[in-house]
Amino acid sequence: MTRTTPAQRIFRHRTAYLLTPQAYETALTLLADAAIAAGPIAMVIGIAGGGKRPAKEFATRLGVPVCHVEARHNTSDALYAQATGTVTVTVSDGFPATLGGRVLLVDDICGTGATFAAVAEVLAPRLAPDARVDTVALCRNVGSLLRPTWWA
């Protein structure tokens, strides 16, 4: 499935944001604590590539299963590349047919919100009536149209 959303990331062109190991660990702890405080979590879904590692670490901390979806966007990984808004989402064959309870959808960066929106749209038909999807990002660009449930 491909979804296109017009969006603009905002860059200040001062320096590239570098997440140090200590800042990464602190962000994971704060985000996991916030997610836990909001109630039971049934599963964590990581958006590959950048969301895969934090999703696995959240799932380990929370003691819940983890799975992943592929989301392809931006034509380049170059610094200051503007987002296209076009996101192609692929769900693997082994992905659960039904998602119930509270699910954490995790990515490293919420640049415009297009990736979270596209993945949520693809997952919607799999959601049980009791399901709720909360979004988690390690960081959020101020130009994002979407505000994740939690970001550091």
PDB file of N, CA and C in Angstrom, residues 43 62 74 78 105 123 136:
ATOM      1  N   MET A  43       1.392  -5.480  22.617  1.00  0.00           N
ATOM      2  CA  MET A  43       2.405  -5.742  21.599  1.00  0.00           C
ATOM      3  C   MET A  43       3.100  -4.451  21.209  1.00  0.00           C
ATOM      4  N   LEU A  62       9.156  -4.234  28.409  1.00  0.00           N
ATOM      5  CA  LEU A  62       7.752  -4.389  28.771  1.00  0.00           C
ATOM      6  C   LEU A  62       7.327  -5.851  28.885  1.00  0.00           C
ATOM      7  N   ASN A  74      11.255   8.601   1.647  1.00  0.00           N
ATOM      8  CA  ASN A  74      12.356   9.434   1.158  1.00  0.00           C
ATOM      9  C   ASN A  74      13.281   8.755   0.137  1.00  0.00           C
ATOM     10  N   ALA A  78      20.189  11.626   2.671  1.00  0.00           N
ATOM     11  CA  ALA A  78      21.046  12.801   2.825  1.00  0.00           C
ATOM     12  C   ALA A  78      20.477  13.745   3.886  1.00  0.00           C
ATOM     13  N   LEU A 105       3.209   1.561  18.418  1.00  0.00           N
ATOM     14  CA  LEU A 105       3.796   1.669  17.088  1.00  0.00           C
ATOM     15  C   LEU A 105       5.004   2.588  17.215  1.00  0.00           C
ATOM     16  N   LEU A 123      -2.594  -0.994   9.148  1.00  0.00           N
ATOM     17  CA  LEU A 123      -2.918  -1.859  10.288  1.00  0.00           C
ATOM     18  C   LEU A 123      -4.403  -1.825  10.658  1.00  0.00           C
ATOM     19  N   VAL A 136       4.939   6.074  19.234  1.00  0.00           N
ATOM     20  CA  VAL A 136       6.110   6.460  20.023  1.00  0.00           C
ATOM     21  C   VAL A 136       7.254   6.766  19.062  1.00  0.00           C
TER      22      VAL A 136
END
